[in-house]
XYZ file of C-alpha atoms in Angstrom:
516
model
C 44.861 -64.492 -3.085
C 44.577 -64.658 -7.001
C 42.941 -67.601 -6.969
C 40.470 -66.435 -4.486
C 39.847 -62.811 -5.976
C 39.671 -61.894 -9.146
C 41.223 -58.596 -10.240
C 38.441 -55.767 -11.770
C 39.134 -52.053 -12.570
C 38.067 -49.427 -9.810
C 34.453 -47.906 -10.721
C 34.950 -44.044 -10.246
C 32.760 -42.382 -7.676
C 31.138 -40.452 -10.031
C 29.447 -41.994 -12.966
C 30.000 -39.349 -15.134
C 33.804 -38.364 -14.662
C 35.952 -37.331 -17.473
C 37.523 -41.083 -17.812
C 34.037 -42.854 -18.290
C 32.806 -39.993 -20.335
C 35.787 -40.769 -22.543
C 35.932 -44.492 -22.581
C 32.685 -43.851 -23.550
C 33.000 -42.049 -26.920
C 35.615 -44.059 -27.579
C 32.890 -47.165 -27.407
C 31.067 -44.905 -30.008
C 34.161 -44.293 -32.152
C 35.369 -47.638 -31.991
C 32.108 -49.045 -33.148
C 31.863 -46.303 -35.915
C 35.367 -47.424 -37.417
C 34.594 -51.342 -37.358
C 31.364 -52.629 -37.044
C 29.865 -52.863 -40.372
C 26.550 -54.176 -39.405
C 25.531 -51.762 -36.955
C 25.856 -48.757 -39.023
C 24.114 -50.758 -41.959
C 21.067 -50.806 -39.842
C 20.383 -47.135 -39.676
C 19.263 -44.613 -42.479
C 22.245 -42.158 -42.395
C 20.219 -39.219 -43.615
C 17.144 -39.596 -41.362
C 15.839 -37.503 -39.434
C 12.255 -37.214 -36.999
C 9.628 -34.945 -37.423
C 11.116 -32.884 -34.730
C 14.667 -32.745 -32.806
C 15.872 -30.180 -30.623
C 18.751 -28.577 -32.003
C 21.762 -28.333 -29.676
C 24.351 -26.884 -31.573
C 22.981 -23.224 -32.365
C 23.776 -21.822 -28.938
C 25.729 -23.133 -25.925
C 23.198 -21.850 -23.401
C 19.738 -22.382 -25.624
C 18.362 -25.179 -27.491
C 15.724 -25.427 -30.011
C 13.228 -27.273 -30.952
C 13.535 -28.130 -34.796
C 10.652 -29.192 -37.682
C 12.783 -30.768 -40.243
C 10.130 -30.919 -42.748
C 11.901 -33.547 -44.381
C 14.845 -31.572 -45.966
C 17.425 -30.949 -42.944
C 19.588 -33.783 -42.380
C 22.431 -34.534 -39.188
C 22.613 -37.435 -36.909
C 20.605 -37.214 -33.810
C 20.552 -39.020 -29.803
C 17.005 -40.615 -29.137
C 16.618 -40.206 -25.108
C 14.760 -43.279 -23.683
C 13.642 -42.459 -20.085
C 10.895 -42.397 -17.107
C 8.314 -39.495 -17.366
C 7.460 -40.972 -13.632
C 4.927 -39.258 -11.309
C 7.085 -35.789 -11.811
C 5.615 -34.025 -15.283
C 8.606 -33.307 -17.437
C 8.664 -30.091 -19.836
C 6.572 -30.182 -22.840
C 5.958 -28.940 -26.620
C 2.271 -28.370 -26.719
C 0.558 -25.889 -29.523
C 1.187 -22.825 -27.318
C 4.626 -23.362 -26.638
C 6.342 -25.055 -29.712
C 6.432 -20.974 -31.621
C 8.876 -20.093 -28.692
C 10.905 -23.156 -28.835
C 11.355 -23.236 -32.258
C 12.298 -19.613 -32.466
C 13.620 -18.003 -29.289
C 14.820 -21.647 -27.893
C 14.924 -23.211 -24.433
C 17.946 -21.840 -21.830
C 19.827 -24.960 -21.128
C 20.194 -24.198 -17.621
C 15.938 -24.238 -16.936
C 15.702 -28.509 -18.557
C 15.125 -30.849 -15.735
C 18.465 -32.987 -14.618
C 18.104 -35.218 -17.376
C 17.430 -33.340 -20.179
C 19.937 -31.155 -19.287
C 22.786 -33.953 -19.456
C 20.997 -35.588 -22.119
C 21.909 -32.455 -24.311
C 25.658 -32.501 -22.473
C 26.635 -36.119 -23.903
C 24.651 -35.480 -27.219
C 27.235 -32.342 -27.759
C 29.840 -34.647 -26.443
C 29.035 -37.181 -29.282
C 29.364 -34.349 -31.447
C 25.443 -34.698 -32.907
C 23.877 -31.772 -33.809
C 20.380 -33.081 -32.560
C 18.664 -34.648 -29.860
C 15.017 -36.349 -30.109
C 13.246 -36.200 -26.432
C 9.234 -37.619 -26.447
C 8.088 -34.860 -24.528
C 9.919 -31.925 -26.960
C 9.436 -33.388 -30.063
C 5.638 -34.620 -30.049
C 3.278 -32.000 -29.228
C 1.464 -33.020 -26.490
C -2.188 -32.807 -25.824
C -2.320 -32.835 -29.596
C -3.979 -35.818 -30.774
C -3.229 -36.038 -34.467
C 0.091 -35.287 -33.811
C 0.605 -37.729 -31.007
C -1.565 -39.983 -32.721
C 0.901 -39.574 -36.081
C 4.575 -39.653 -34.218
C 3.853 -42.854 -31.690
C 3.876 -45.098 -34.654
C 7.099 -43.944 -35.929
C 8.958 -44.895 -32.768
C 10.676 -47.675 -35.343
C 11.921 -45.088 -36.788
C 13.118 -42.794 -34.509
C 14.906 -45.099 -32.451
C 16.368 -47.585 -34.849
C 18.087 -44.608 -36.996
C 19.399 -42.831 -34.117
C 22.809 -42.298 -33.931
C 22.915 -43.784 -30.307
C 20.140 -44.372 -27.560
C 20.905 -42.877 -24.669
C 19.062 -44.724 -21.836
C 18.768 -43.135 -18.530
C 18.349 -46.421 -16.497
C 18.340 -45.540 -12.563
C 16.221 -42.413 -12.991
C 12.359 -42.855 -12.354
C 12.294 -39.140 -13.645
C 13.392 -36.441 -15.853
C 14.854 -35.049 -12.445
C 17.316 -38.265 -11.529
C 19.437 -37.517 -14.415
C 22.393 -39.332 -16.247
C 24.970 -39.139 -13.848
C 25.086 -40.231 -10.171
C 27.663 -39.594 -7.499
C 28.266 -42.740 -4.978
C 29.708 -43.097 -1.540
C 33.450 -43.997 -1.970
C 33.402 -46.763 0.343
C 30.227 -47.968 -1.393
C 32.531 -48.311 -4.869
C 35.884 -49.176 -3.026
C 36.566 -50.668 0.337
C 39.674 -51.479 1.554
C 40.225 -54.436 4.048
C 43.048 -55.997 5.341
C 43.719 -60.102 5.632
C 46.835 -61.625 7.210
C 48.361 -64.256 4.635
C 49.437 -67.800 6.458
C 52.758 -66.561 5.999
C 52.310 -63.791 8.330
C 52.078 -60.756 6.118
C 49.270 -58.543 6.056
C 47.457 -57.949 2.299
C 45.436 -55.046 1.519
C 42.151 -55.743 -0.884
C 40.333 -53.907 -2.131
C 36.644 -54.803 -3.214
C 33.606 -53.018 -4.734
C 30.252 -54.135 -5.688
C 29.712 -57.192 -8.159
C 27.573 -55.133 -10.851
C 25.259 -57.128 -12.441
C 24.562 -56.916 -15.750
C 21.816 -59.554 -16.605
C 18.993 -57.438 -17.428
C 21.027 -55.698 -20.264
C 21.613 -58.990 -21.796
C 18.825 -59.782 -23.064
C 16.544 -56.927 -22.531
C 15.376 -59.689 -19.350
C 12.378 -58.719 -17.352
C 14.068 -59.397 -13.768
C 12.462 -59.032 -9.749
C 13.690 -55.361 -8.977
C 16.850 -55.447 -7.271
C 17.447 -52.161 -5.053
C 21.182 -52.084 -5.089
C 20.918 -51.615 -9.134
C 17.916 -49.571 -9.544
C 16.545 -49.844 -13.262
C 12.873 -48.629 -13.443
C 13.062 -47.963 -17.493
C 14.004 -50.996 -18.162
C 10.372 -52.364 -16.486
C 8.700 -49.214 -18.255
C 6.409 -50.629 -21.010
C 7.407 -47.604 -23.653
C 11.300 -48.646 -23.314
C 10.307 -52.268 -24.636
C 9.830 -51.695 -28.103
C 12.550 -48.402 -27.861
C 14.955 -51.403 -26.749
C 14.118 -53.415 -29.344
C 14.568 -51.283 -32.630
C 17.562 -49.423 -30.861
C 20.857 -50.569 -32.539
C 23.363 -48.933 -30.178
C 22.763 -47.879 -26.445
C 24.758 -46.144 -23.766
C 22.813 -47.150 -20.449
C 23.539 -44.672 -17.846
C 23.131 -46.984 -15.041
C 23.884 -45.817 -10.909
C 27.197 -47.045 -10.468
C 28.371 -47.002 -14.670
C 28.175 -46.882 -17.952
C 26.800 -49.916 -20.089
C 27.315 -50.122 -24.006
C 25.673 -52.585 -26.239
C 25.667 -52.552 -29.924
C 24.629 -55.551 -32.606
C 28.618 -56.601 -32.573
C 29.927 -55.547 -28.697
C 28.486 -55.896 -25.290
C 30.743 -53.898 -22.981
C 30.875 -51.247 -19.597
C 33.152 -49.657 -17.700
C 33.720 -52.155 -15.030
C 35.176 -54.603 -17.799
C 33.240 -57.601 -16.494
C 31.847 -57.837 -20.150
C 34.473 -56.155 -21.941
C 35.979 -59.970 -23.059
C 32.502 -60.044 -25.180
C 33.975 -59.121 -28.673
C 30.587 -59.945 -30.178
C 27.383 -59.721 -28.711
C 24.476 -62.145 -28.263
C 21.604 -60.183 -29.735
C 18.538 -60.103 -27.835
C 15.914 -62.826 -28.908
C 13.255 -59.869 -30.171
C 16.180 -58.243 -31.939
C 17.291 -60.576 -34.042
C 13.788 -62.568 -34.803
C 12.086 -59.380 -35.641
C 14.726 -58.591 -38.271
C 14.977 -62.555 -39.466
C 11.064 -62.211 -40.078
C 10.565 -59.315 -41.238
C 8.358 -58.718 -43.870
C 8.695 -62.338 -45.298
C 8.039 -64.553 -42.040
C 5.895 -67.701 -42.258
C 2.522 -67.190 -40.018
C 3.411 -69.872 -37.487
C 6.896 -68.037 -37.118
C 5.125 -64.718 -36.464
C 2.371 -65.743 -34.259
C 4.978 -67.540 -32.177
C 7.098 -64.054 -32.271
C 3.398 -62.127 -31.477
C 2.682 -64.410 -28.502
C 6.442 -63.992 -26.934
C 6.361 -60.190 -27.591
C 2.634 -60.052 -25.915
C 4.287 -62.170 -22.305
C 6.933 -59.935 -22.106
C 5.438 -56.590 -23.004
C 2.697 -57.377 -20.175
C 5.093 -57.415 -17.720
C 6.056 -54.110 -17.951
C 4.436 -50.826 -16.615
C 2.824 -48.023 -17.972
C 2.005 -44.583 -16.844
C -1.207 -44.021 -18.592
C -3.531 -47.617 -18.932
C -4.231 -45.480 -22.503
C -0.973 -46.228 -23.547
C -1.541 -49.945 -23.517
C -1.529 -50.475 -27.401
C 0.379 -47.203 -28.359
C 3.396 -48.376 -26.318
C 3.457 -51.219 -29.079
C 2.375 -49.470 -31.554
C 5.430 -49.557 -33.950
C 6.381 -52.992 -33.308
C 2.686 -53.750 -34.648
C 3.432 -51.352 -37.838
C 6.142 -53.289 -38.706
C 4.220 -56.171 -38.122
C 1.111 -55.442 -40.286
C 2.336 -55.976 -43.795
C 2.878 -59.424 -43.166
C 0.683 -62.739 -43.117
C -0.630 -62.015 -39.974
C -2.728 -60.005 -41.963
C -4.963 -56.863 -40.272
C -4.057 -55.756 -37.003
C -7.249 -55.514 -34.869
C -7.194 -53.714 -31.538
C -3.786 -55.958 -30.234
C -4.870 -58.829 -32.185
C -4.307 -60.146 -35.724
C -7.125 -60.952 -38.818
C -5.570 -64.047 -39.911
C -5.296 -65.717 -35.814
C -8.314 -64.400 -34.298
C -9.317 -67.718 -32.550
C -6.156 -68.350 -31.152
C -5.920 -64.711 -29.912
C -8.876 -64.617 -28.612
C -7.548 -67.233 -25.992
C -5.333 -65.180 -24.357
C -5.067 -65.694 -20.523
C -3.425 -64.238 -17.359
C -0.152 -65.906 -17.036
C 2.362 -66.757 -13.437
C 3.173 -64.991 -11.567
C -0.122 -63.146 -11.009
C 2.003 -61.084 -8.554
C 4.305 -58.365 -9.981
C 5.245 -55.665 -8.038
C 2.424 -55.955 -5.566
C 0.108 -55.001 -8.317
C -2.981 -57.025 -8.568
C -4.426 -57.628 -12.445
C -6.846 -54.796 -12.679
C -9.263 -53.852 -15.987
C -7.684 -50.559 -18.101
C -9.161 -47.861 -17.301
C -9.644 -47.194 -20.924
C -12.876 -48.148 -21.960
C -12.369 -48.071 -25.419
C -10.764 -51.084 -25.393
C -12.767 -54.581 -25.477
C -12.760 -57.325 -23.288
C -11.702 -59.911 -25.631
C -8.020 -58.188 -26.610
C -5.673 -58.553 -23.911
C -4.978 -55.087 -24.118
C -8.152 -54.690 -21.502
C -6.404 -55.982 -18.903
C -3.284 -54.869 -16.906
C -1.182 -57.329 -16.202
C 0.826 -60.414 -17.547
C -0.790 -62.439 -20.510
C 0.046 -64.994 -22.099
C -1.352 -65.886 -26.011
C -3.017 -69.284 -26.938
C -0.049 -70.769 -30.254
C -2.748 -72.991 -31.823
C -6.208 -73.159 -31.892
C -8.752 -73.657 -34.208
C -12.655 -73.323 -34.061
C -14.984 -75.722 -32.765
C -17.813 -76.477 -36.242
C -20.204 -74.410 -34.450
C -18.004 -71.333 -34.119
C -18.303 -68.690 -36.545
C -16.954 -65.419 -36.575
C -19.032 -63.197 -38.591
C -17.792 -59.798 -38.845
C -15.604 -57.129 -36.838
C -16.982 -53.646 -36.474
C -14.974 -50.992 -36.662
C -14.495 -47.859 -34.863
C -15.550 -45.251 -37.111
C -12.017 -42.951 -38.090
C -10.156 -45.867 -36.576
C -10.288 -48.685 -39.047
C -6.661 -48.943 -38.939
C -5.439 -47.171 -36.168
C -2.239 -48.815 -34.345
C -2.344 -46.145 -30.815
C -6.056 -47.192 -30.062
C -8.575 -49.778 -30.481
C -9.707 -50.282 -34.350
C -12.756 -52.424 -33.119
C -14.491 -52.942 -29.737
C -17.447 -55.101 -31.330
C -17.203 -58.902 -32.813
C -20.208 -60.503 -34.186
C -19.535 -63.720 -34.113
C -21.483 -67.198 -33.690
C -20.995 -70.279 -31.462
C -22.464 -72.505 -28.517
C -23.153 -71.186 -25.548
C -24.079 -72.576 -22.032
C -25.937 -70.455 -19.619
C -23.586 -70.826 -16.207
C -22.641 -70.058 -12.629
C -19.179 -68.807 -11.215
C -17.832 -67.766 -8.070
C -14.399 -67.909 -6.048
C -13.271 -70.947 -4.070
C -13.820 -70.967 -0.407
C -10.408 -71.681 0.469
C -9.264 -68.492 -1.655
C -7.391 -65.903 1.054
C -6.591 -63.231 -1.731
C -9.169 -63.087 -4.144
C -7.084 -60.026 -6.141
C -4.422 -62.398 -6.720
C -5.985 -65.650 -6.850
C -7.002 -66.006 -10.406
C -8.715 -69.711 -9.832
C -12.844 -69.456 -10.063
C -15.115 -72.418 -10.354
C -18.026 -72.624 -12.953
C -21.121 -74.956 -13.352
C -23.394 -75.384 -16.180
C -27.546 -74.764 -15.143
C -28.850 -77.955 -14.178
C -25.790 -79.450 -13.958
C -24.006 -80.750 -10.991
C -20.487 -81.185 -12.594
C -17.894 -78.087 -11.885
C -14.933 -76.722 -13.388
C -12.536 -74.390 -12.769
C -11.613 -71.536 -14.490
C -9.102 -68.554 -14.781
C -11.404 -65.126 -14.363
C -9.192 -62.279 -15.706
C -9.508 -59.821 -13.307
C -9.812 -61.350 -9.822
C -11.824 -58.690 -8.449
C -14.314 -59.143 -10.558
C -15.485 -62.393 -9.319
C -15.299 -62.621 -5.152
C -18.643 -64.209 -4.235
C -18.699 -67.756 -2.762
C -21.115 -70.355 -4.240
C -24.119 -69.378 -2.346
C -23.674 -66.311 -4.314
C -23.003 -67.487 -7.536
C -23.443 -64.674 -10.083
C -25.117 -66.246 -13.463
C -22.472 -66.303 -16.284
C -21.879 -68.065 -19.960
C -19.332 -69.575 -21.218
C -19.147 -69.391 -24.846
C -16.799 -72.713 -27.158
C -14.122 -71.853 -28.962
C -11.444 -74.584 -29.698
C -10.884 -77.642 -28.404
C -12.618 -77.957 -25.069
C -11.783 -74.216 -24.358
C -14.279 -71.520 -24.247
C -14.533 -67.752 -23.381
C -16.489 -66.801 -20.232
C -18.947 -64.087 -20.627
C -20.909 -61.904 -18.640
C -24.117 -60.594 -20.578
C -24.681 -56.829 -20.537
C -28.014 -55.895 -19.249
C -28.359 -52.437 -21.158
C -27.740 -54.124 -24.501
C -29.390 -56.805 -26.443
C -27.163 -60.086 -26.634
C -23.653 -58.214 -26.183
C -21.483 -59.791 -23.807
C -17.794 -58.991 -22.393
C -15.176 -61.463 -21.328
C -14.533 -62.130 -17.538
C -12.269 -65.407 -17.913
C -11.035 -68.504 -20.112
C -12.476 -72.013 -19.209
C -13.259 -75.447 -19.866
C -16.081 -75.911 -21.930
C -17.387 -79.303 -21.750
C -19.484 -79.521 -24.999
C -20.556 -83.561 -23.275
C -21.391 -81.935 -20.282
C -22.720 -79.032 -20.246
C -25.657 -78.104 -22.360
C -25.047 -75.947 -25.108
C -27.268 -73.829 -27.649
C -26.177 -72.665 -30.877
C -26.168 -68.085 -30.482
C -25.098 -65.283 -32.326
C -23.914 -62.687 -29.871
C -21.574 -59.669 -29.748
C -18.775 -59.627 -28.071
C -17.055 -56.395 -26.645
């Protein structure tokens, strides 16, 4: 039977029993005492804006401005705000938190435990989103989503509460005991009867790496495809994962959980964005960080956000620590010093996530040509560089925004190049137009056609008798923008697609346009 079977710890009904809960701080302790390099890479005397103070009163906690002087180790809690609306710090309410406290007893599930294992780590302070940035405030918010680098890389631990799609799932989950251990009996070719006992093969892939994997309903992780827990993930030096059937714990040197399949992982592979991020940081080459900028733009696509507003804040401190470096100016999800090549972004496979077609944000604010107008998977363009005729002349600027990170800087480029005056519609044989991506295009008085990638599949369904009149402006190296014109304003245009532009083909005229 040994060779068949191979022998694994029991996993507790209850997630959150007093042995996990201590093999848990002991995880902590252990990592404390001997693991040089992950307590290197946090400021010991840092300290957020705001924490919520747990260790005034058993049965209150309160929400703390530090001001810069206090100092005390904190918990960062990464998790879903989902469709249910957790409790919030706004202008109104922060006066009573800060002086007559929150009972314990009246947080949702997962606050509420959040503030149990953050005494049981023996922190005096806990950093929650929703407590400790004032919401509906926009300077505040505006000021605090940037420092998420900050918050969560010099946090004591991350505590990520994986299974719960709100604050109301909690940390802690209690299974079905035949569900964790079921006991079946086999007779042995020798006649005697052996009594095994199994449990469910965890799997532990998408902690790995950070991995964007299909959903798989047996291990329920919705933060970990939540587009605010990828750059949390990143910067985060230790984690607990509270996951439904254990605990997970990853640190730069130790990859472990409670069902031991990992525990033989003395060091641990550090995630790809990890470890580039902190080899190229500040002093990268440009190639190296575009490369990095491209990767972090596929994956961070891929995951979901709440609010379409959130589409650049979610990123927003990953791009701060990106700015002073040769990429240059950061411009609305884009960079100064690679604007051609970024401007060839394009929907990438699989067009299908989650049932979700690619739809346009909602936020208007944010133009056409970053990627950040879209909602779904991209992909970024590594090298390209101009066609001669392709000129960009200047970026305007939002006005108060010139450098924002959270929202569009710029929604206007002025920019010259050639430009053929076009068709485009959606192939006959397309069933699902939503997730079909695949248009054709042909030049005016031409009879040649090409096919092209619209960005939003919605936004082109007519068949060719019902061509709707298009341009497709060159870019680099046979590839070109495709551009509807706006009606209500005098050569502006806004990207619909990325195609071939046949400069042999196709007849092209020299324009200065605006782009939006």
């Amino acid at each position: 039977m040994s060779k068949i079977f191979t022998p694994w710890k029991d996993l507790p009904r209850h997630t959150g029993c007093p042995s996990n809960l201590e093999q848990a701080r002991g995880w902590v302790q252990s990592c404390d005492d001997n693991h040089a390099r992950c307590n290197a890479a946090r400021q010991l005397d840092y300290l957020p804006t705001r924490v919520i103070d747990v260790s005034r009163q058993e049965d209150k906690v309160f929400v703390t401005e530090t001001d810069g002087l206090q100092r005390g180790r904190y918990i960062a809690l990464s998790h879903c705000w989902g469709e249910f609306k957790p409790i919030q710090t706004t202008v109104i309410s922060l006066p009573e938190f800060r002086t007559h406290g929150i009972d314990v007893e009246s947080l949702p599930k997962t606050f509420r435990e959040a503030v149990f294992i953050t005494r049981l780590l023996r922190c005096p302070f806990l950093w929650i989103d929703s407590l400790c940035i004032i919401q509906g405030d926009w300077e505040d918010w505006a000021r605090e989503a940037p420092r998420m680098a900050d918050v969560y890389s010099n946090s004591y631990v991350t505590v990520a509460t994986t299974s719960s799609p709100d604050c109301t799932g909690g940390l802690f989950y209690q299974n079905d005991e035949q569900r964790t251990k079921h006991t079946i009996n086999r007779e042995l070719k020798d006649g005697t009867v052996a009594e095994i006992c199994v449990r469910p093969a965890v799997d532990h892939s998408p902690y790995d790496q950070g991995s964007f994997l299909p959903p798989n309903p047996l291990y329920p992780a919705p933060l970990l495809y939540r587009g605010w827990f990828f750059q949390e993930f990143i910067f985060s030096p230790r984690i607990l994962f509270f996951t439904n059937w254990e605990i997970v714990w990853q640190c730069s040197q130790r990859f472990t959980c409670i069902c031991e399949v990992r525990n033989y992982r003395d060091v641990a592979q550090r995630s790809y964005f990890k470890s580039t991020l902190e080899n190229l940081l500040p002093d990268g080459s440009w190639s190296d960080l575009q490369l990095l900028w491209s990767r972090l733009i596929q994956a961070y696509t891929r995951r979901q956000l709440t609010f379409d507003s959130d589409k650049l804040a979610a990123l927003s401190a990953i791009a701060g620590r990106m700015s002073n470096t040769a990429l240059g100016r950061y411009i609305s999800g884009l960079w100064e010093s690679s604007l051609v090549p970024c401007l060839l972004w394009s929907i990438s496979k699989p067009y299908k996530i989650h049932d979700i077609p690619v739809r346009r944000n909602t936020d208007s604010s944010v133009p056409s040509w970053s990627w950040a107008s879209v909602i779904g998977p991209v992909k970024m363009e590594l090298e390209a560089y101009p066609t001669q005729d392709f000129e960009i002349i200047k970026v305007i600027y939002e006005p108060g925004k010139t450098h924002s990170l959270v929202e569009a800087s710029a929604r206007t480029i002025v920019l010259r190049g050639m430009v053929c005056e076009c068709r485009v519609w959606c192939p006959s044989h397309c069933d699902c137009p939503s997730y079909d991506h695949q248009r054709f295009l042909q030049g005016v008085g031409t009879e040649k056609q090409y096919t092209f990638h619209v960005d939003v599949g919605s936004e082109v369904t007519c068949d060719q008798a019902r061509a709707i009149p298009a341009y497709i402006l060159s870019v680099s190296g046979g590839q070109g923008i495709v551009l509807f014109k706006l009606s209500d304003e005098e050569d502006t245009y806004r990207r619909i697609g990325l195609g071939h532009a046949d400069l042999g083909e196709m007849e092209f005229t020299s324009t200065a346009l605006k782009l939006v």
